[in-house]
Coordinates of C-alpha atoms in Angstrom, one line a residue:
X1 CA -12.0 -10.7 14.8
X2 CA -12.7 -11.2 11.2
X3 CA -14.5 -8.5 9.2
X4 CA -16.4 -8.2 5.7
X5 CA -16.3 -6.1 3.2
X6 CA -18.5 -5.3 -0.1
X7 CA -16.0 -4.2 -2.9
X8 CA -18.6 -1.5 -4.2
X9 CA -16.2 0.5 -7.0
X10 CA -13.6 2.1 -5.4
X11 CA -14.9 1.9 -2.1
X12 CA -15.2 -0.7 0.9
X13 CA -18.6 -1.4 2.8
X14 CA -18.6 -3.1 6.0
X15 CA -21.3 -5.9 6.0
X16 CA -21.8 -8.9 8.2
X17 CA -22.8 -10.8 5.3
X18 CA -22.2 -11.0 1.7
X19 CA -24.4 -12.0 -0.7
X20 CA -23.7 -14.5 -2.8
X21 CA -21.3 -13.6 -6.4
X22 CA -20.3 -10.7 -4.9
X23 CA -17.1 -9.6 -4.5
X24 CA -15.3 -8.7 -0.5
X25 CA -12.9 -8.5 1.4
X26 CA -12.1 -10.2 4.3
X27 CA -9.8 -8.9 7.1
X28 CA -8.7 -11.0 10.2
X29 CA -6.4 -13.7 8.7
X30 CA -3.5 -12.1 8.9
X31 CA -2.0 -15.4 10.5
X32 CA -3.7 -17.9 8.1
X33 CA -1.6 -18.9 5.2
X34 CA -4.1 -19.5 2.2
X35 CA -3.0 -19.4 -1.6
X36 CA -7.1 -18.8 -2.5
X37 CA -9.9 -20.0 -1.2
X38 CA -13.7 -20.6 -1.5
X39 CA -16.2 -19.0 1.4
X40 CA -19.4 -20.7 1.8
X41 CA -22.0 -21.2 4.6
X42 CA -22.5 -24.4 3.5
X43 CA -19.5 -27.7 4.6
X44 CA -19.7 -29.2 1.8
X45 CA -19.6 -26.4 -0.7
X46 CA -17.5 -27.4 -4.2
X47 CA -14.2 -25.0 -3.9
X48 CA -13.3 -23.5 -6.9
X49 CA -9.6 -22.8 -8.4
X50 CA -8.7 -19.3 -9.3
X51 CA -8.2 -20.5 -12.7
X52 CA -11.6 -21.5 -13.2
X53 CA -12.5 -18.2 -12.3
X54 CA -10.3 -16.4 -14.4
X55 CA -10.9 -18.1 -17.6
X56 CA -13.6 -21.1 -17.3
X57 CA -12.1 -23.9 -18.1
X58 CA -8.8 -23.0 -19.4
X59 CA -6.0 -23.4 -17.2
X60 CA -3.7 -20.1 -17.3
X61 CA -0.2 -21.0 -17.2
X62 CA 2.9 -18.9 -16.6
X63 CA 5.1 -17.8 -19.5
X64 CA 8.3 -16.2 -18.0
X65 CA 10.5 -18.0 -15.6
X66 CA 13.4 -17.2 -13.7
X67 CA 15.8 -18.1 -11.4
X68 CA 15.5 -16.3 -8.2
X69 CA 18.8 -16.7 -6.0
X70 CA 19.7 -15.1 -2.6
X71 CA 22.8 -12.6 -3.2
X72 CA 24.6 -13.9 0.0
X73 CA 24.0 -17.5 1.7
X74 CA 22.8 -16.1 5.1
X75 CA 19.7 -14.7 3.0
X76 CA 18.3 -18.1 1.7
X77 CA 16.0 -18.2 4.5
X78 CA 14.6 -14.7 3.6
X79 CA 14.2 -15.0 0.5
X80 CA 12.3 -18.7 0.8
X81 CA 9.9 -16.2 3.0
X82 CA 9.6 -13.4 0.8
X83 CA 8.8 -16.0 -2.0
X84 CA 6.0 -18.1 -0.3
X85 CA 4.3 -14.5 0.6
X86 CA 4.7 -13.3 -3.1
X87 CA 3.4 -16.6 -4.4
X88 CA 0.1 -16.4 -1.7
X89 CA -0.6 -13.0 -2.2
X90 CA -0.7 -13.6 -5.8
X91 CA -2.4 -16.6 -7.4
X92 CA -0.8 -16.5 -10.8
X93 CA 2.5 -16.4 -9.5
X94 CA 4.0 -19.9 -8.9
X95 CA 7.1 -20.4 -7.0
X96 CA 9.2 -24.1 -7.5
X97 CA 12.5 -25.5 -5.7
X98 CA 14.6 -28.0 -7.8
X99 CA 16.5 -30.7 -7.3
X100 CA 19.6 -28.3 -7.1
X101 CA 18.1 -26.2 -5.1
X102 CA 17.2 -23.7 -7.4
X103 CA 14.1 -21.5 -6.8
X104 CA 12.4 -20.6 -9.9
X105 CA 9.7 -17.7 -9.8
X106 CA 7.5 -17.9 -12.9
X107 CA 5.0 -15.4 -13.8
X108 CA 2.7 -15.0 -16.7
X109 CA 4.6 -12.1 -18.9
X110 CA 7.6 -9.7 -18.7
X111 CA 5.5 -7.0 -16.9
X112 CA 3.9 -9.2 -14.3
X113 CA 7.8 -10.7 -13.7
X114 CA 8.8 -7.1 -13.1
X115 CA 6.0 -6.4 -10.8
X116 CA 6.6 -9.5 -9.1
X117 CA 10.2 -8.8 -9.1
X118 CA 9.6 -5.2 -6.7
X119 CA 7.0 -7.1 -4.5
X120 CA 9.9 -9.7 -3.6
X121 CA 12.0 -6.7 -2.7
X122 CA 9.7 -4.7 -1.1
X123 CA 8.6 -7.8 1.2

């Protein structure tokens, strides 16, 4: 069942409804796979991109990039997971595969890397 929740300062209402521009949380989709996402009562509704959001019209691009690799080959597979939850739990994170195979994790300072960096491990 999937619940609503009014962000209200520190605190979490339960609602059945939210009006609109305010902020929730929604519980329920823990097996839905969603980077962001726009929630409207309406089919047709415009979505909007966490970017617009952010900063209007300016696109917010990642500074720092690294190479991510697995420390043994029988961990690829894990870390591939722990990266596409890292990258959908957190929109300014982006996540990219070469050619090579490289995986590159590329965040938008040295701080948010390092944060990133103990979310991948604590996945």
């Amino acid at each position: 069942a999937i619940r609503l929740y009014l962000l209200m300062g520190s605190s979490f209402v339960r609602v059945d409804e939210v009006p609109a521009g305010h902020l929730c949380a929604v519980l329920g989709l823990e097996d839905v796979q969603l980077k962001n996402l726009t929630l409207s009562d309406r089919p047709n509704a415009m979505p909007l991109s966490m970017s617009h959001m952010m900063h209007g019209t300016a696109r917010i691009r990642p500074l720092v990039k690294v190479n991510i690799e697995a420390k043994q080959s029988s961990d690829v597979e894990e870390l591939d997971r722990g990266l596409l939850k890292l990258s959908l739990a957190d929109a300014a994170v982006e996540v990219t595969a070469t050619a090579r195979g490289e995986r590159i994790l590329a965040c938008l300072g040295e701080l948010h890397l390092e944060q990133s960096l103990m979310d991948l491990k604590n996945v």
